[in-house]
PDB file of C-alpha atoms in Angstrom:
ATOM      1  CA  UNK J   1    -105.502  98.044 -29.636  1.00  0.00           C
ATOM      2  CA  UNK J   2    -109.007  99.060 -29.310  1.00  0.00           C
ATOM      3  CA  UNK J   3    -108.817 102.747 -29.085  1.00  0.00           C
ATOM      4  CA  UNK J   4    -109.914 105.554 -31.732  1.00  0.00           C
ATOM      5  CA  UNK J   5    -108.393 108.818 -31.079  1.00  0.00           C
ATOM      6  CA  UNK J   6    -110.664 112.000 -31.969  1.00  0.00           C
ATOM      7  CA  UNK J   7    -109.301 115.360 -32.206  1.00  0.00           C
ATOM      8  CA  UNK J   8    -112.506 116.896 -34.360  1.00  0.00           C
ATOM      9  CA  UNK J   9    -115.967 115.813 -34.691  1.00  0.00           C
ATOM     10  CA  UNK J  10    -115.384 112.366 -33.552  1.00  0.00           C
ATOM     11  CA  UNK J  11    -114.977 114.111 -29.989  1.00  0.00           C
ATOM     12  CA  UNK J  12    -118.477 115.475 -29.911  1.00  0.00           C
ATOM     13  CA  UNK J  13    -120.234 113.191 -32.407  1.00  0.00           C
ATOM     14  CA  UNK J  14    -118.289 109.763 -32.577  1.00  0.00           C
ATOM     15  CA  UNK J  15    -120.902 107.872 -34.188  1.00  0.00           C
ATOM     16  CA  UNK J  16    -119.893 104.653 -33.137  1.00  0.00           C
ATOM     17  CA  UNK J  17    -120.365 102.582 -29.642  1.00  0.00           C
ATOM     18  CA  UNK J  18    -117.751 102.896 -27.188  1.00  0.00           C
ATOM     19  CA  UNK J  19    -117.361 101.347 -23.775  1.00  0.00           C
ATOM     20  CA  UNK J  20    -114.821 104.218 -22.172  1.00  0.00           C
ATOM     21  CA  UNK J  21    -113.993 107.249 -22.998  1.00  0.00           C
ATOM     22  CA  UNK J  22    -110.602 109.356 -21.893  1.00  0.00           C
ATOM     23  CA  UNK J  23    -108.747 112.694 -22.350  1.00  0.00           C
ATOM     24  CA  UNK J  24    -105.744 111.720 -24.564  1.00  0.00           C
ATOM     25  CA  UNK J  25    -102.706 113.431 -26.132  1.00  0.00           C
ATOM     26  CA  UNK J  26    -100.781 112.801 -29.143  1.00  0.00           C
ATOM     27  CA  UNK J  27     -97.263 114.039 -29.206  1.00  0.00           C
ATOM     28  CA  UNK J  28     -95.790 115.629 -32.177  1.00  0.00           C
ATOM     29  CA  UNK J  29     -98.646 116.363 -33.766  1.00  0.00           C
ATOM     30  CA  UNK J  30    -100.772 119.909 -34.670  1.00  0.00           C
ATOM     31  CA  UNK J  31    -104.654 120.264 -35.236  1.00  0.00           C
ATOM     32  CA  UNK J  32    -105.253 122.439 -38.296  1.00  0.00           C
ATOM     33  CA  UNK J  33    -107.821 123.441 -40.353  1.00  0.00           C
ATOM     34  CA  UNK J  34    -106.599 122.538 -43.553  1.00  0.00           C
ATOM     35  CA  UNK J  35    -109.005 120.165 -44.963  1.00  0.00           C
ATOM     36  CA  UNK J  36    -111.303 121.127 -47.542  1.00  0.00           C
ATOM     37  CA  UNK J  37    -115.087 119.513 -46.771  1.00  0.00           C
ATOM     38  CA  UNK J  38    -117.462 119.290 -49.648  1.00  0.00           C
ATOM     39  CA  UNK J  39    -119.297 116.743 -48.264  1.00  0.00           C
ATOM     40  CA  UNK J  40    -119.934 117.434 -44.570  1.00  0.00           C
ATOM     41  CA  UNK J  41    -119.389 121.094 -43.874  1.00  0.00           C
ATOM     42  CA  UNK J  42    -119.850 122.576 -47.112  1.00  0.00           C
ATOM     43  CA  UNK J  43    -120.797 122.027 -50.662  1.00  0.00           C
ATOM     44  CA  UNK J  44    -118.311 120.983 -53.498  1.00  0.00           C
ATOM     45  CA  UNK J  45    -119.376 124.732 -54.788  1.00  0.00           C
ATOM     46  CA  UNK J  46    -118.360 126.046 -51.494  1.00  0.00           C
ATOM     47  CA  UNK J  47    -116.178 123.692 -49.432  1.00  0.00           C
ATOM     48  CA  UNK J  48    -116.024 124.045 -45.713  1.00  0.00           C
ATOM     49  CA  UNK J  49    -113.023 123.274 -43.523  1.00  0.00           C
ATOM     50  CA  UNK J  50    -112.442 120.712 -41.188  1.00  0.00           C
ATOM     51  CA  UNK J  51    -109.327 119.721 -39.011  1.00  0.00           C
ATOM     52  CA  UNK J  52    -106.555 117.673 -39.801  1.00  0.00           C
ATOM     53  CA  UNK J  53    -103.193 116.638 -38.115  1.00  0.00           C
ATOM     54  CA  UNK J  54     -99.923 117.726 -39.287  1.00  0.00           C
ATOM     55  CA  UNK J  55     -96.700 116.807 -37.872  1.00  0.00           C
ATOM     56  CA  UNK J  56     -94.877 119.256 -35.437  1.00  0.00           C
ATOM     57  CA  UNK J  57     -92.087 118.234 -33.149  1.00  0.00           C
ATOM     58  CA  UNK J  58     -92.980 120.948 -30.485  1.00  0.00           C
ATOM     59  CA  UNK J  59     -96.437 120.367 -30.425  1.00  0.00           C
ATOM     60  CA  UNK J  60     -99.267 118.125 -28.677  1.00  0.00           C
ATOM     61  CA  UNK J  61    -102.509 117.604 -29.705  1.00  0.00           C
ATOM     62  CA  UNK J  62    -105.484 116.786 -27.006  1.00  0.00           C
ATOM     63  CA  UNK J  63    -108.376 114.906 -28.016  1.00  0.00           C
ATOM     64  CA  UNK J  64    -110.435 112.175 -26.885  1.00  0.00           C
ATOM     65  CA  UNK J  65    -109.629 108.391 -27.005  1.00  0.00           C
ATOM     66  CA  UNK J  66    -112.781 106.119 -27.509  1.00  0.00           C
ATOM     67  CA  UNK J  67    -112.131 102.394 -26.018  1.00  0.00           C
ATOM     68  CA  UNK J  68    -114.155 100.087 -28.667  1.00  0.00           C
ATOM     69  CA  UNK J  69    -115.007  96.521 -27.418  1.00  0.00           C
ATOM     70  CA  UNK J  70    -113.440  93.870 -29.506  1.00  0.00           C
ATOM     71  CA  UNK J  71    -116.666  92.453 -31.006  1.00  0.00           C
ATOM     72  CA  UNK J  72    -117.322  96.082 -32.417  1.00  0.00           C
ATOM     73  CA  UNK J  73    -113.898  96.865 -33.793  1.00  0.00           C
ATOM     74  CA  UNK J  74    -114.084  96.030 -37.604  1.00  0.00           C
ATOM     75  CA  UNK J  75    -118.055  97.541 -37.854  1.00  0.00           C
ATOM     76  CA  UNK J  76    -116.326 100.604 -36.032  1.00  0.00           C
ATOM     77  CA  UNK J  77    -113.825 100.982 -38.545  1.00  0.00           C
ATOM     78  CA  UNK J  78    -115.980 100.254 -41.646  1.00  0.00           C
ATOM     79  CA  UNK J  79    -118.157 103.282 -40.177  1.00  0.00           C
ATOM     80  CA  UNK J  80    -115.219 105.441 -39.695  1.00  0.00           C
ATOM     81  CA  UNK J  81    -113.568 104.754 -42.882  1.00  0.00           C
ATOM     82  CA  UNK J  82    -116.963 105.491 -44.618  1.00  0.00           C
ATOM     83  CA  UNK J  83    -117.198 108.878 -42.839  1.00  0.00           C
ATOM     84  CA  UNK J  84    -113.522 109.953 -43.060  1.00  0.00           C
ATOM     85  CA  UNK J  85    -113.326 108.892 -46.839  1.00  0.00           C
ATOM     86  CA  UNK J  86    -112.837 112.522 -48.169  1.00  0.00           C
ATOM     87  CA  UNK J  87    -108.941 112.478 -48.012  1.00  0.00           C
ATOM     88  CA  UNK J  88    -108.390 110.969 -44.705  1.00  0.00           C
ATOM     89  CA  UNK J  89    -106.686 107.410 -44.379  1.00  0.00           C
ATOM     90  CA  UNK J  90    -106.173 105.445 -41.200  1.00  0.00           C
ATOM     91  CA  UNK J  91    -103.168 105.861 -39.261  1.00  0.00           C
ATOM     92  CA  UNK J  92    -101.804 103.542 -36.459  1.00  0.00           C
ATOM     93  CA  UNK J  93    -100.087 106.078 -33.581  1.00  0.00           C
ATOM     94  CA  UNK J  94     -99.321 105.985 -29.658  1.00  0.00           C
ATOM     95  CA  UNK J  95    -101.413 108.171 -27.586  1.00  0.00           C
ATOM     96  CA  UNK J  96    -100.864 109.524 -23.670  1.00  0.00           C
ATOM     97  CA  UNK J  97    -104.094 108.946 -22.050  1.00  0.00           C
ATOM     98  CA  UNK J  98    -104.539 111.373 -19.199  1.00  0.00           C
ATOM     99  CA  UNK J  99    -104.147 108.550 -16.811  1.00  0.00           C
ATOM    100  CA  UNK J 100    -100.713 108.364 -17.643  1.00  0.00           C
ATOM    101  CA  UNK J 101    -100.741 105.409 -19.672  1.00  0.00           C
ATOM    102  CA  UNK J 102     -99.924 104.854 -23.594  1.00  0.00           C
ATOM    103  CA  UNK J 103    -101.900 103.000 -26.209  1.00  0.00           C
ATOM    104  CA  UNK J 104    -101.954 102.340 -29.703  1.00  0.00           C
ATOM    105  CA  UNK J 105    -104.526 104.110 -31.282  1.00  0.00           C
ATOM    106  CA  UNK J 106    -106.414 104.574 -34.715  1.00  0.00           C
ATOM    107  CA  UNK J 107    -106.671 107.937 -36.157  1.00  0.00           C
ATOM    108  CA  UNK J 108    -107.707 109.730 -39.308  1.00  0.00           C
ATOM    109  CA  UNK J 109    -105.497 111.993 -40.985  1.00  0.00           C
ATOM    110  CA  UNK J 110    -105.818 113.875 -44.037  1.00  0.00           C
ATOM    111  CA  UNK J 111    -102.242 114.251 -45.687  1.00  0.00           C
ATOM    112  CA  UNK J 112    -100.954 117.059 -47.859  1.00  0.00           C
ATOM    113  CA  UNK J 113    -101.183 114.476 -50.803  1.00  0.00           C
ATOM    114  CA  UNK J 114    -104.971 114.497 -51.076  1.00  0.00           C
ATOM    115  CA  UNK J 115    -106.934 117.024 -53.229  1.00  0.00           C
ATOM    116  CA  UNK J 116    -108.648 118.629 -50.341  1.00  0.00           C
ATOM    117  CA  UNK J 117    -105.653 119.343 -48.559  1.00  0.00           C
ATOM    118  CA  UNK J 118    -105.455 123.158 -48.371  1.00  0.00           C
ATOM    119  CA  UNK J 119    -103.991 125.260 -46.155  1.00  0.00           C
ATOM    120  CA  UNK J 120    -104.969 129.071 -46.113  1.00  0.00           C
ATOM    121  CA  UNK J 121    -101.983 131.651 -45.544  1.00  0.00           C
ATOM    122  CA  UNK J 122    -104.116 133.548 -42.779  1.00  0.00           C
ATOM    123  CA  UNK J 123    -106.478 133.026 -40.045  1.00  0.00           C
ATOM    124  CA  UNK J 124    -108.958 135.605 -41.492  1.00  0.00           C
ATOM    125  CA  UNK J 125    -108.916 133.782 -44.640  1.00  0.00           C
ATOM    126  CA  UNK J 126    -109.803 130.459 -43.144  1.00  0.00           C
ATOM    127  CA  UNK J 127    -112.619 132.177 -40.795  1.00  0.00           C
ATOM    128  CA  UNK J 128    -114.129 133.940 -43.835  1.00  0.00           C
ATOM    129  CA  UNK J 129    -114.199 130.501 -45.603  1.00  0.00           C
ATOM    130  CA  UNK J 130    -115.432 129.001 -42.382  1.00  0.00           C
ATOM    131  CA  UNK J 131    -118.608 131.366 -41.682  1.00  0.00           C
ATOM    132  CA  UNK J 132    -119.650 131.190 -45.120  1.00  0.00           C
ATOM    133  CA  UNK J 133    -120.014 127.332 -45.680  1.00  0.00           C
ATOM    134  CA  UNK J 134    -123.028 124.971 -45.032  1.00  0.00           C
ATOM    135  CA  UNK J 135    -123.106 121.393 -45.958  1.00  0.00           C
ATOM    136  CA  UNK J 136    -125.078 118.201 -44.944  1.00  0.00           C
ATOM    137  CA  UNK J 137    -123.915 117.944 -41.337  1.00  0.00           C
ATOM    138  CA  UNK J 138    -124.577 121.864 -40.784  1.00  0.00           C
ATOM    139  CA  UNK J 139    -122.906 125.139 -40.637  1.00  0.00           C
ATOM    140  CA  UNK J 140    -118.775 124.878 -40.810  1.00  0.00           C
ATOM    141  CA  UNK J 141    -119.229 127.781 -38.117  1.00  0.00           C
ATOM    142  CA  UNK J 142    -121.339 125.017 -36.177  1.00  0.00           C
ATOM    143  CA  UNK J 143    -118.367 122.819 -36.535  1.00  0.00           C
ATOM    144  CA  UNK J 144    -115.648 125.061 -35.295  1.00  0.00           C
ATOM    145  CA  UNK J 145    -117.753 126.496 -32.057  1.00  0.00           C
ATOM    146  CA  UNK J 146    -118.402 122.902 -31.164  1.00  0.00           C
ATOM    147  CA  UNK J 147    -114.854 121.955 -31.557  1.00  0.00           C
ATOM    148  CA  UNK J 148    -113.696 125.216 -29.362  1.00  0.00           C
ATOM    149  CA  UNK J 149    -116.247 124.368 -26.735  1.00  0.00           C
ATOM    150  CA  UNK J 150    -115.260 120.705 -26.391  1.00  0.00           C
ATOM    151  CA  UNK J 151    -111.709 121.512 -25.876  1.00  0.00           C
ATOM    152  CA  UNK J 152    -112.840 124.168 -23.527  1.00  0.00           C
ATOM    153  CA  UNK J 153    -114.715 121.364 -21.636  1.00  0.00           C
ATOM    154  CA  UNK J 154    -111.728 119.401 -21.492  1.00  0.00           C
ATOM    155  CA  UNK J 155    -109.669 122.590 -20.172  1.00  0.00           C
ATOM    156  CA  UNK J 156    -107.655 122.250 -23.201  1.00  0.00           C
ATOM    157  CA  UNK J 157    -105.809 125.240 -25.072  1.00  0.00           C
ATOM    158  CA  UNK J 158    -104.906 124.741 -28.568  1.00  0.00           C
ATOM    159  CA  UNK J 159    -103.098 127.179 -30.720  1.00  0.00           C
ATOM    160  CA  UNK J 160    -105.027 126.887 -33.926  1.00  0.00           C
ATOM    161  CA  UNK J 161    -108.557 127.335 -32.224  1.00  0.00           C
ATOM    162  CA  UNK J 162    -107.207 130.274 -30.321  1.00  0.00           C
ATOM    163  CA  UNK J 163    -105.614 131.859 -33.517  1.00  0.00           C
ATOM    164  CA  UNK J 164    -108.960 131.281 -35.637  1.00  0.00           C
ATOM    165  CA  UNK J 165    -111.253 132.590 -32.617  1.00  0.00           C
ATOM    166  CA  UNK J 166    -109.306 135.951 -32.400  1.00  0.00           C
ATOM    167  CA  UNK J 167    -109.875 135.932 -36.234  1.00  0.00           C
ATOM    168  CA  UNK J 168    -113.706 135.483 -35.560  1.00  0.00           C
ATOM    169  CA  UNK J 169    -113.654 138.344 -33.172  1.00  0.00           C
ATOM    170  CA  UNK J 170    -111.850 140.768 -35.352  1.00  0.00           C
ATOM    171  CA  UNK J 171    -114.679 139.915 -38.379  1.00  0.00           C
ATOM    172  CA  UNK J 172    -117.226 140.221 -36.014  1.00  0.00           C
ATOM    173  CA  UNK J 173    -116.528 143.830 -35.105  1.00  0.00           C
TER     174      UNK J 173
END
């Protein structure tokens, strides 16, 4: 197993060396903006929001799978462990590559047991949080837009992104 599955910023900014990238699907999981980001897309005073995965039997989460050369595997995990340190833990899951094959991969998930896990009751509240937060990695709005654009380029419909995009449009009116 030498695959990393990215479903958030890893898709457009992996920060690791890889030999191959493929569109991939993770069955039984949904992408949600339920993780606070006081270190990348916000500050401790105004944390931004980034995506995590939540188990949903009726959902699929599309993203990108990156094949890592064996010689780079441990270095890659060290890099991603440091990057994803705010509440994310490493998980080993099976993905379906768009080519039809199944592969075991590593992905990072922030579970509801970490202090930064914070679902909001409405899309409007989530978007208001996103539009106000900026951190060392840039604005939280940019994170959302990059994620939306990446999924559009992959021709992926995502329920969460669609719901939040509608709230962005409502707020802009």
